[in-house]
């Protein structure tokens, strides 16, 4: 069912500092920081040949990564995003398999303007998984 790895998201205390590290230490191509207030995050993308790394810094109140950073103050891997061709089909399959879809349980429009769902980490070895329709 799943296709390509779309991105790996890493929560960080500062996307500008993290972007500088990726650029200066690892020689990576990084995007300009982008505020997504509706999603409670500021993002920078590290663009690799085969995938992307999404750096996430919390902004505003009720940011979904605020608590994660409280538990992991220096940052850490937050989620992995896999591409799926049909998000509604993926949703039904996940529910049939006993997975918990976070939030309303239905797809929502994600940070990249595409329909996404997040699956509770408990059934995937502690990894938060995002499925994005591409
Ligand atoms: Co994501």
mmCIF file with all atom_site columns, C-alpha atoms and ligand atoms in Angstrom:
data_model
loop_
_atom_site.group_PDB
_atom_site.id
_atom_site.type_symbol
_atom_site.label_atom_id
_atom_site.label_alt_id
_atom_site.label_comp_id
_atom_site.label_asym_id
_atom_site.label_entity_id
_atom_site.label_seq_id
_atom_site.pdbx_PDB_ins_code
_atom_site.Cartn_x
_atom_site.Cartn_y
_atom_site.Cartn_z
_atom_site.occupancy
_atom_site.B_iso_or_equiv
_atom_site.pdbx_formal_charge
_atom_site.auth_seq_id
_atom_site.auth_comp_id
_atom_site.auth_asym_id
_atom_site.auth_atom_id
_atom_site.pdbx_PDB_model_num
ATOM   1   C  CA  . UNK A 1 1   ? 0.000   0.000  0.000  1.00 0.00 ? 1   UNK A CA  1
ATOM   2   C  CA  . UNK A 1 2   ? 2.662   2.545  0.935  1.00 0.00 ? 2   UNK A CA  1
ATOM   3   C  CA  . UNK A 1 3   ? 4.841   4.070  -1.731 1.00 0.00 ? 3   UNK A CA  1
ATOM   4   C  CA  . UNK A 1 4   ? 7.841   6.345  -1.389 1.00 0.00 ? 4   UNK A CA  1
ATOM   5   C  CA  . UNK A 1 5   ? 9.225   7.836  1.785  1.00 0.00 ? 5   UNK A CA  1
ATOM   6   C  CA  . UNK A 1 6   ? 8.044   11.425 1.476  1.00 0.00 ? 6   UNK A CA  1
ATOM   7   C  CA  . UNK A 1 7   ? 9.886   12.916 4.444  1.00 0.00 ? 7   UNK A CA  1
ATOM   8   C  CA  . UNK A 1 8   ? 11.301  12.349 7.892  1.00 0.00 ? 8   UNK A CA  1
ATOM   9   C  CA  . UNK A 1 9   ? 10.343  15.100 10.340 1.00 0.00 ? 9   UNK A CA  1
ATOM   10  C  CA  . UNK A 1 10  ? 12.658  16.200 13.114 1.00 0.00 ? 10  UNK A CA  1
ATOM   11  C  CA  . UNK A 1 11  ? 11.473  18.470 15.909 1.00 0.00 ? 11  UNK A CA  1
ATOM   12  C  CA  . UNK A 1 12  ? 14.081  21.097 16.759 1.00 0.00 ? 12  UNK A CA  1
ATOM   13  C  CA  . UNK A 1 13  ? 14.254  24.060 19.158 1.00 0.00 ? 13  UNK A CA  1
ATOM   14  C  CA  . UNK A 1 14  ? 15.285  26.384 16.278 1.00 0.00 ? 14  UNK A CA  1
ATOM   15  C  CA  . UNK A 1 15  ? 14.860  25.686 12.569 1.00 0.00 ? 15  UNK A CA  1
ATOM   16  C  CA  . UNK A 1 16  ? 17.374  28.414 11.658 1.00 0.00 ? 16  UNK A CA  1
ATOM   17  C  CA  . UNK A 1 17  ? 20.088  26.825 13.790 1.00 0.00 ? 17  UNK A CA  1
ATOM   18  C  CA  . UNK A 1 18  ? 19.229  23.340 12.547 1.00 0.00 ? 18  UNK A CA  1
ATOM   19  C  CA  . UNK A 1 19  ? 19.182  24.564 8.914  1.00 0.00 ? 19  UNK A CA  1
ATOM   20  C  CA  . UNK A 1 20  ? 22.643  26.116 9.387  1.00 0.00 ? 20  UNK A CA  1
ATOM   21  C  CA  . UNK A 1 21  ? 23.963  22.805 10.698 1.00 0.00 ? 21  UNK A CA  1
ATOM   22  C  CA  . UNK A 1 22  ? 22.576  20.855 7.761  1.00 0.00 ? 22  UNK A CA  1
ATOM   23  C  CA  . UNK A 1 23  ? 23.953  23.451 5.343  1.00 0.00 ? 23  UNK A CA  1
ATOM   24  C  CA  . UNK A 1 24  ? 27.358  24.086 6.905  1.00 0.00 ? 24  UNK A CA  1
ATOM   25  C  CA  . UNK A 1 25  ? 28.233  20.713 8.426  1.00 0.00 ? 25  UNK A CA  1
ATOM   26  C  CA  . UNK A 1 26  ? 26.495  18.291 6.080  1.00 0.00 ? 26  UNK A CA  1
ATOM   27  C  CA  . UNK A 1 27  ? 26.579  20.450 2.942  1.00 0.00 ? 27  UNK A CA  1
ATOM   28  C  CA  . UNK A 1 28  ? 22.845  19.991 2.357  1.00 0.00 ? 28  UNK A CA  1
ATOM   29  C  CA  . UNK A 1 29  ? 20.480  22.138 0.312  1.00 0.00 ? 29  UNK A CA  1
ATOM   30  C  CA  . UNK A 1 30  ? 17.986  23.792 2.677  1.00 0.00 ? 30  UNK A CA  1
ATOM   31  C  CA  . UNK A 1 31  ? 14.854  25.856 2.045  1.00 0.00 ? 31  UNK A CA  1
ATOM   32  C  CA  . UNK A 1 32  ? 14.020  29.219 3.613  1.00 0.00 ? 32  UNK A CA  1
ATOM   33  C  CA  . UNK A 1 33  ? 12.092  28.988 6.923  1.00 0.00 ? 33  UNK A CA  1
ATOM   34  C  CA  . UNK A 1 34  ? 8.330   29.005 6.432  1.00 0.00 ? 34  UNK A CA  1
ATOM   35  C  CA  . UNK A 1 35  ? 5.732   29.803 9.116  1.00 0.00 ? 35  UNK A CA  1
ATOM   36  C  CA  . UNK A 1 36  ? 2.643   27.588 9.080  1.00 0.00 ? 36  UNK A CA  1
ATOM   37  C  CA  . UNK A 1 37  ? 0.618   29.137 11.921 1.00 0.00 ? 37  UNK A CA  1
ATOM   38  C  CA  . UNK A 1 38  ? -2.424  26.916 11.219 1.00 0.00 ? 38  UNK A CA  1
ATOM   39  C  CA  . UNK A 1 39  ? -0.240  23.889 11.921 1.00 0.00 ? 39  UNK A CA  1
ATOM   40  C  CA  . UNK A 1 40  ? 1.639   25.494 14.836 1.00 0.00 ? 40  UNK A CA  1
ATOM   41  C  CA  . UNK A 1 41  ? 5.021   25.046 13.217 1.00 0.00 ? 41  UNK A CA  1
ATOM   42  C  CA  . UNK A 1 42  ? 7.824   26.839 11.448 1.00 0.00 ? 42  UNK A CA  1
ATOM   43  C  CA  . UNK A 1 43  ? 9.442   24.542 8.869  1.00 0.00 ? 43  UNK A CA  1
ATOM   44  C  CA  . UNK A 1 44  ? 12.635  24.230 6.906  1.00 0.00 ? 44  UNK A CA  1
ATOM   45  C  CA  . UNK A 1 45  ? 13.094  21.505 4.321  1.00 0.00 ? 45  UNK A CA  1
ATOM   46  C  CA  . UNK A 1 46  ? 16.393  19.795 3.747  1.00 0.00 ? 46  UNK A CA  1
ATOM   47  C  CA  . UNK A 1 47  ? 16.218  18.613 0.155  1.00 0.00 ? 47  UNK A CA  1
ATOM   48  C  CA  . UNK A 1 48  ? 17.954  15.341 -0.597 1.00 0.00 ? 48  UNK A CA  1
ATOM   49  C  CA  . UNK A 1 49  ? 18.070  13.506 -3.922 1.00 0.00 ? 49  UNK A CA  1
ATOM   50  C  CA  . UNK A 1 50  ? 15.719  10.766 -2.774 1.00 0.00 ? 50  UNK A CA  1
ATOM   51  C  CA  . UNK A 1 51  ? 13.640  12.392 -0.010 1.00 0.00 ? 51  UNK A CA  1
ATOM   52  C  CA  . UNK A 1 52  ? 13.293  15.382 2.321  1.00 0.00 ? 52  UNK A CA  1
ATOM   53  C  CA  . UNK A 1 53  ? 13.990  16.065 5.948  1.00 0.00 ? 53  UNK A CA  1
ATOM   54  C  CA  . UNK A 1 54  ? 11.415  18.369 7.504  1.00 0.00 ? 54  UNK A CA  1
ATOM   55  C  CA  . UNK A 1 55  ? 12.717  20.429 10.412 1.00 0.00 ? 55  UNK A CA  1
ATOM   56  C  CA  . UNK A 1 56  ? 9.899   21.565 12.710 1.00 0.00 ? 56  UNK A CA  1
ATOM   57  C  CA  . UNK A 1 57  ? 9.985   24.316 15.325 1.00 0.00 ? 57  UNK A CA  1
ATOM   58  C  CA  . UNK A 1 58  ? 6.882   24.971 17.441 1.00 0.00 ? 58  UNK A CA  1
ATOM   59  C  CA  . UNK A 1 59  ? 5.172   28.364 17.040 1.00 0.00 ? 59  UNK A CA  1
ATOM   60  C  CA  . UNK A 1 60  ? 2.120   29.823 18.749 1.00 0.00 ? 60  UNK A CA  1
ATOM   61  C  CA  . UNK A 1 61  ? -0.077  28.176 21.319 1.00 0.00 ? 61  UNK A CA  1
ATOM   62  C  CA  . UNK A 1 62  ? -1.013  24.472 21.178 1.00 0.00 ? 62  UNK A CA  1
ATOM   63  C  CA  . UNK A 1 63  ? 1.710   23.554 18.729 1.00 0.00 ? 63  UNK A CA  1
ATOM   64  C  CA  . UNK A 1 64  ? 1.555   19.796 18.145 1.00 0.00 ? 64  UNK A CA  1
ATOM   65  C  CA  . UNK A 1 65  ? 5.285   19.512 18.807 1.00 0.00 ? 65  UNK A CA  1
ATOM   66  C  CA  . UNK A 1 66  ? 5.474   21.636 21.962 1.00 0.00 ? 66  UNK A CA  1
ATOM   67  C  CA  . UNK A 1 67  ? 5.153   18.638 24.322 1.00 0.00 ? 67  UNK A CA  1
ATOM   68  C  CA  . UNK A 1 68  ? 7.549   16.554 22.274 1.00 0.00 ? 68  UNK A CA  1
ATOM   69  C  CA  . UNK A 1 69  ? 10.225  19.229 22.713 1.00 0.00 ? 69  UNK A CA  1
ATOM   70  C  CA  . UNK A 1 70  ? 9.515   19.441 26.434 1.00 0.00 ? 70  UNK A CA  1
ATOM   71  C  CA  . UNK A 1 71  ? 10.345  15.731 26.677 1.00 0.00 ? 71  UNK A CA  1
ATOM   72  C  CA  . UNK A 1 72  ? 13.222  15.983 24.196 1.00 0.00 ? 72  UNK A CA  1
ATOM   73  C  CA  . UNK A 1 73  ? 14.692  19.474 24.704 1.00 0.00 ? 73  UNK A CA  1
ATOM   74  C  CA  . UNK A 1 74  ? 17.472  19.098 22.147 1.00 0.00 ? 74  UNK A CA  1
ATOM   75  C  CA  . UNK A 1 75  ? 15.014  17.792 19.542 1.00 0.00 ? 75  UNK A CA  1
ATOM   76  C  CA  . UNK A 1 76  ? 14.515  14.389 17.972 1.00 0.00 ? 76  UNK A CA  1
ATOM   77  C  CA  . UNK A 1 77  ? 12.843  12.385 15.255 1.00 0.00 ? 77  UNK A CA  1
ATOM   78  C  CA  . UNK A 1 78  ? 9.154   13.228 15.324 1.00 0.00 ? 78  UNK A CA  1
ATOM   79  C  CA  . UNK A 1 79  ? 7.512   11.312 12.464 1.00 0.00 ? 79  UNK A CA  1
ATOM   80  C  CA  . UNK A 1 80  ? 8.004   9.513  9.179  1.00 0.00 ? 80  UNK A CA  1
ATOM   81  C  CA  . UNK A 1 81  ? 5.776   10.256 6.197  1.00 0.00 ? 81  UNK A CA  1
ATOM   82  C  CA  . UNK A 1 82  ? 4.964   7.628  3.575  1.00 0.00 ? 82  UNK A CA  1
ATOM   83  C  CA  . UNK A 1 83  ? 3.114   8.318  0.352  1.00 0.00 ? 83  UNK A CA  1
ATOM   84  C  CA  . UNK A 1 84  ? -0.144  6.540  -0.434 1.00 0.00 ? 84  UNK A CA  1
ATOM   85  C  CA  . UNK A 1 85  ? -2.168  6.767  -3.657 1.00 0.00 ? 85  UNK A CA  1
ATOM   86  C  CA  . UNK A 1 86  ? -5.586  6.909  -1.911 1.00 0.00 ? 86  UNK A CA  1
ATOM   87  C  CA  . UNK A 1 87  ? -5.874  8.355  1.589  1.00 0.00 ? 87  UNK A CA  1
ATOM   88  C  CA  . UNK A 1 88  ? -9.475  7.247  2.184  1.00 0.00 ? 88  UNK A CA  1
ATOM   89  C  CA  . UNK A 1 89  ? -8.612  3.675  1.289  1.00 0.00 ? 89  UNK A CA  1
ATOM   90  C  CA  . UNK A 1 90  ? -5.569  3.903  3.586  1.00 0.00 ? 90  UNK A CA  1
ATOM   91  C  CA  . UNK A 1 91  ? -7.810  5.235  6.359  1.00 0.00 ? 91  UNK A CA  1
ATOM   92  C  CA  . UNK A 1 92  ? -10.237 2.315  6.080  1.00 0.00 ? 92  UNK A CA  1
ATOM   93  C  CA  . UNK A 1 93  ? -7.402  -0.206 5.956  1.00 0.00 ? 93  UNK A CA  1
ATOM   94  C  CA  . UNK A 1 94  ? -5.759  1.315  9.063  1.00 0.00 ? 94  UNK A CA  1
ATOM   95  C  CA  . UNK A 1 95  ? -9.034  1.223  11.002 1.00 0.00 ? 95  UNK A CA  1
ATOM   96  C  CA  . UNK A 1 96  ? -9.659  -2.373 9.923  1.00 0.00 ? 96  UNK A CA  1
ATOM   97  C  CA  . UNK A 1 97  ? -6.195  -3.303 11.219 1.00 0.00 ? 97  UNK A CA  1
ATOM   98  C  CA  . UNK A 1 98  ? -6.937  -1.717 14.593 1.00 0.00 ? 98  UNK A CA  1
ATOM   99  C  CA  . UNK A 1 99  ? -4.743  1.364  14.155 1.00 0.00 ? 99  UNK A CA  1
ATOM   100 C  CA  . UNK A 1 100 ? -5.819  4.604  15.772 1.00 0.00 ? 100 UNK A CA  1
ATOM   101 C  CA  . UNK A 1 101 ? -5.941  7.579  13.464 1.00 0.00 ? 101 UNK A CA  1
ATOM   102 C  CA  . UNK A 1 102 ? -5.148  10.712 15.431 1.00 0.00 ? 102 UNK A CA  1
ATOM   103 C  CA  . UNK A 1 103 ? -7.367  13.788 15.524 1.00 0.00 ? 103 UNK A CA  1
ATOM   104 C  CA  . UNK A 1 104 ? -10.824 13.507 13.973 1.00 0.00 ? 104 UNK A CA  1
ATOM   105 C  CA  . UNK A 1 105 ? -10.025 10.072 12.534 1.00 0.00 ? 105 UNK A CA  1
ATOM   106 C  CA  . UNK A 1 106 ? -10.488 11.474 9.036  1.00 0.00 ? 106 UNK A CA  1
ATOM   107 C  CA  . UNK A 1 107 ? -7.930  12.888 6.598  1.00 0.00 ? 107 UNK A CA  1
ATOM   108 C  CA  . UNK A 1 108 ? -7.075  16.547 6.999  1.00 0.00 ? 108 UNK A CA  1
ATOM   109 C  CA  . UNK A 1 109 ? -5.074  18.905 4.838  1.00 0.00 ? 109 UNK A CA  1
ATOM   110 C  CA  . UNK A 1 110 ? -1.480  18.649 5.971  1.00 0.00 ? 110 UNK A CA  1
ATOM   111 C  CA  . UNK A 1 111 ? 1.345   21.141 6.106  1.00 0.00 ? 111 UNK A CA  1
ATOM   112 C  CA  . UNK A 1 112 ? 2.019   20.633 2.385  1.00 0.00 ? 112 UNK A CA  1
ATOM   113 C  CA  . UNK A 1 113 ? -1.538  21.176 1.193  1.00 0.00 ? 113 UNK A CA  1
ATOM   114 C  CA  . UNK A 1 114 ? -2.213  17.474 0.629  1.00 0.00 ? 114 UNK A CA  1
ATOM   115 C  CA  . UNK A 1 115 ? -4.584  15.140 2.539  1.00 0.00 ? 115 UNK A CA  1
ATOM   116 C  CA  . UNK A 1 116 ? -2.857  13.375 5.415  1.00 0.00 ? 116 UNK A CA  1
ATOM   117 C  CA  . UNK A 1 117 ? -3.544  11.137 8.388  1.00 0.00 ? 117 UNK A CA  1
ATOM   118 C  CA  . UNK A 1 118 ? -1.377  10.470 11.414 1.00 0.00 ? 118 UNK A CA  1
ATOM   119 C  CA  . UNK A 1 119 ? -1.369  7.002  12.955 1.00 0.00 ? 119 UNK A CA  1
ATOM   120 C  CA  . UNK A 1 120 ? -0.876  6.495  16.669 1.00 0.00 ? 120 UNK A CA  1
ATOM   121 C  CA  . UNK A 1 121 ? 2.696   5.282  17.373 1.00 0.00 ? 121 UNK A CA  1
ATOM   122 C  CA  . UNK A 1 122 ? 1.592   2.424  19.627 1.00 0.00 ? 122 UNK A CA  1
ATOM   123 C  CA  . UNK A 1 123 ? 1.035   -0.076 16.810 1.00 0.00 ? 123 UNK A CA  1
ATOM   124 C  CA  . UNK A 1 124 ? 4.173   0.937  14.882 1.00 0.00 ? 124 UNK A CA  1
ATOM   125 C  CA  . UNK A 1 125 ? 6.910   0.343  17.450 1.00 0.00 ? 125 UNK A CA  1
ATOM   126 C  CA  . UNK A 1 126 ? 6.692   3.807  18.895 1.00 0.00 ? 126 UNK A CA  1
ATOM   127 C  CA  . UNK A 1 127 ? 6.999   5.613  15.552 1.00 0.00 ? 127 UNK A CA  1
ATOM   128 C  CA  . UNK A 1 128 ? 4.494   8.296  14.648 1.00 0.00 ? 128 UNK A CA  1
ATOM   129 C  CA  . UNK A 1 129 ? 3.531   7.675  11.015 1.00 0.00 ? 129 UNK A CA  1
ATOM   130 C  CA  . UNK A 1 130 ? 2.030   10.173 8.621  1.00 0.00 ? 130 UNK A CA  1
ATOM   131 C  CA  . UNK A 1 131 ? 0.411   8.952  5.419  1.00 0.00 ? 131 UNK A CA  1
ATOM   132 C  CA  . UNK A 1 132 ? 0.108   11.551 2.671  1.00 0.00 ? 132 UNK A CA  1
ATOM   133 C  CA  . UNK A 1 133 ? -1.900  11.197 -0.515 1.00 0.00 ? 133 UNK A CA  1
ATOM   134 C  CA  . UNK A 1 134 ? 0.327   11.862 -3.515 1.00 0.00 ? 134 UNK A CA  1
HETATM 135 CO CO1 . LIG B 2 .   ? 5.101   15.559 8.068  1.00 0.00 ? 1   LIG B CO1 1
#
